[in-house]
Every structure is written in structure tokens, then in C-alpha cells.
Short mmCIF file of C-alpha atoms in Angstrom, two decimals:
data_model
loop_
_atom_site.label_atom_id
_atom_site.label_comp_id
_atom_site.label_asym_id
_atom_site.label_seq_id
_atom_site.Cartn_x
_atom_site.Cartn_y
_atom_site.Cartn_z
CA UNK A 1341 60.37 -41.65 -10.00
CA UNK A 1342 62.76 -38.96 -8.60
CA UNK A 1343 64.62 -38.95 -5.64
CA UNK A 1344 66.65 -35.70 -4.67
CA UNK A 1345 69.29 -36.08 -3.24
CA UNK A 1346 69.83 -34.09 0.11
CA UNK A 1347 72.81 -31.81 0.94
CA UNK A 1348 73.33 -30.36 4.22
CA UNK A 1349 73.80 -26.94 3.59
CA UNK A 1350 77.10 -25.06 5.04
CA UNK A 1351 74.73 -23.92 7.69
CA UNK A 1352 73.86 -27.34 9.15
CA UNK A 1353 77.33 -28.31 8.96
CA UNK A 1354 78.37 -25.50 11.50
CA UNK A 1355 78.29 -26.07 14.97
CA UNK A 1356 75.99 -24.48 17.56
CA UNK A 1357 77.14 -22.03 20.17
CA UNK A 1358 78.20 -24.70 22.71
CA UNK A 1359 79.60 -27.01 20.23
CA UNK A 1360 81.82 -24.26 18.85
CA UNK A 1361 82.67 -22.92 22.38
CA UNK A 1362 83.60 -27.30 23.84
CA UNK A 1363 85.66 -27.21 19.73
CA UNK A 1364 87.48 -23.29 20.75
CA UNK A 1365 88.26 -24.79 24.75
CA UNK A 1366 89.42 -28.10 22.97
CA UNK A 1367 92.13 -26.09 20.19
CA UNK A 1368 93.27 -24.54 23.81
CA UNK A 1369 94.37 -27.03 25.54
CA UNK A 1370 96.00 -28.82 22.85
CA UNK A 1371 97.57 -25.50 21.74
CA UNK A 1372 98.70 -25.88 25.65
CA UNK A 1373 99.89 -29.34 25.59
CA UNK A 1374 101.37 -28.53 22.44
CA UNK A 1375 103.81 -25.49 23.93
CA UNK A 1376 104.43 -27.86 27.58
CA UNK A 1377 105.81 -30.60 24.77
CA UNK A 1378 108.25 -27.96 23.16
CA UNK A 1379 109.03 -26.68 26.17
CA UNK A 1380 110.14 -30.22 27.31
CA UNK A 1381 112.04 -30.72 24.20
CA UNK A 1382 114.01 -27.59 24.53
CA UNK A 1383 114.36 -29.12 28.50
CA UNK A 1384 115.91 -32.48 27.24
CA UNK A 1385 118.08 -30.60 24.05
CA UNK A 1386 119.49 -28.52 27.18
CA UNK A 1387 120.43 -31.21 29.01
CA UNK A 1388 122.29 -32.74 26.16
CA UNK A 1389 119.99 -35.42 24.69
CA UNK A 1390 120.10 -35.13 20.64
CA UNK A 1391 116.36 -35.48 18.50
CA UNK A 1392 117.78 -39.07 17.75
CA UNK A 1393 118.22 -39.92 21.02
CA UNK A 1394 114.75 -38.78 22.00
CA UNK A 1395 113.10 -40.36 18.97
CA UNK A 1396 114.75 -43.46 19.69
CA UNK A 1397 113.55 -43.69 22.77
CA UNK A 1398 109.91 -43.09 21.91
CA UNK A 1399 110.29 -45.50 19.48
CA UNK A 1400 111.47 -48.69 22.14
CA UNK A 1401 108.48 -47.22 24.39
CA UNK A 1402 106.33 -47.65 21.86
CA UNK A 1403 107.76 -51.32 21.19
CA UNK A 1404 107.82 -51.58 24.98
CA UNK A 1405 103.80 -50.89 25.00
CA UNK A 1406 102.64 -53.08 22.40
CA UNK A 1407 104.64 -56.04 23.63
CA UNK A 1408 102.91 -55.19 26.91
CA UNK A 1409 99.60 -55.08 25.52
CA UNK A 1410 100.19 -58.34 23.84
CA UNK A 1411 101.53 -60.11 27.20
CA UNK A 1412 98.24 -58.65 28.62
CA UNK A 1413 96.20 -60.20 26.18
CA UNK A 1414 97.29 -63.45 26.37
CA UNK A 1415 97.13 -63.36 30.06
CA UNK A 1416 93.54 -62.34 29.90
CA UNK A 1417 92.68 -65.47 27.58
CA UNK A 1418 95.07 -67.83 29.50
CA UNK A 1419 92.91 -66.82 32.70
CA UNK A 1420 89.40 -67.16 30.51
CA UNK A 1421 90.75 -70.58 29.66
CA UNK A 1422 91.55 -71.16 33.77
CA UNK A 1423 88.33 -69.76 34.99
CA UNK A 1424 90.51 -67.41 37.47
CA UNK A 1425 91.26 -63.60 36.87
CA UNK A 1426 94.61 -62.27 35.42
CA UNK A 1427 95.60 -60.81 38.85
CA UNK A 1428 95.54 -64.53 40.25
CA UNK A 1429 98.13 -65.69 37.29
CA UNK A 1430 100.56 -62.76 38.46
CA UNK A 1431 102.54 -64.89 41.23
CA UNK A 1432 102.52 -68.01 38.96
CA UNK A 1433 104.67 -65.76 36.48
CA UNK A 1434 106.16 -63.98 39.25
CA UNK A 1435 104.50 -60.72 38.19
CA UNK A 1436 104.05 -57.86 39.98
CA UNK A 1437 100.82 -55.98 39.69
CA UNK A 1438 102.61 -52.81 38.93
CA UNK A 1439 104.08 -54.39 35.93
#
């Protein structure tokens, strides 16, 4: 026995009118977001700060985040383990909520 094999054909592949209207407003704003970044750059080369600087700082925010999200994590199974929520562990770690 036989079995083709089916393959879209370019046709399917392409989106609809709405889909490629949501895809055209979606290369806009990042085209957008794209020119408010440079333009921030250029703000911060302006003021002084050097690429390195910048990247270097990205870089210990990034390190800054994931050791947050790990501190976060093991607060949310310390509190599973408790039976209370995370929030009520924040003044037993002198935590603020903003933190």
C-alpha cells in the first residue's frame, strides 16, 4: 500500500488577511522599540557611558535576575513545605515585598 505524503503548498503556508495585517502591526512596533533602544544608546554614549560599560551592566542585571528567580523559587517550595504563602516568609527573612 501507498501512502502520499502531504505538502502544504506555498499557498497554505501564507497567512490570511488578518494574520498578515496582526504579523505587518507586530514588525512595527518592534521596528519602534527597536529605534527607542538606539535612541537610548546614543542617550547613554552622550552622557559618557562606553558599550562596555553598558554591556556590563546588562550582563550583572541579568545575573541579578536569575539569582532572583532562584531565591523566589526556593521561597515558593520552602512555603509549600510550611503550608503558608511566600508573602508570609518575607518578615522571617526580613524581606520586603518590593524586593
Amino acid at each position: 500500500m501507498f501512502c502520499a505524503l502531504q505538502i502544504p503548498s506555498p499557498r497554505s503556508c501564507q497567512p490570511n488577511g488578518a494574520e498578515e495585517e496582526a504579523l505587518q502591526h507586530e514588525i512595527e512596533e518592534l521596528k519602534q522599540k527597536d529605534l527607542a533602544l538606539d535612541q537610548e544608546i546614543a542617550q547613554l554614549l552622550s552622557e559618557g557611558y562606553s558599550l562596555e560599560e553598558l554591556e556590563k551592566h546588562i550582563s550583572l542585571l541579568h545575573e541579578y535576575n536569575d539569582i532572583k528567580d532562584a531565591g523566589q523559587m526556593l521561597l515558593g517550595k520552602l512555603a509549600v513545605i510550611r503550608g503558608v504563602t511566600t508573602k508570609q516568609l518575607y518578615p522571617e527573612y526580613d524581606l520586603e515585598l518590593s524586593d
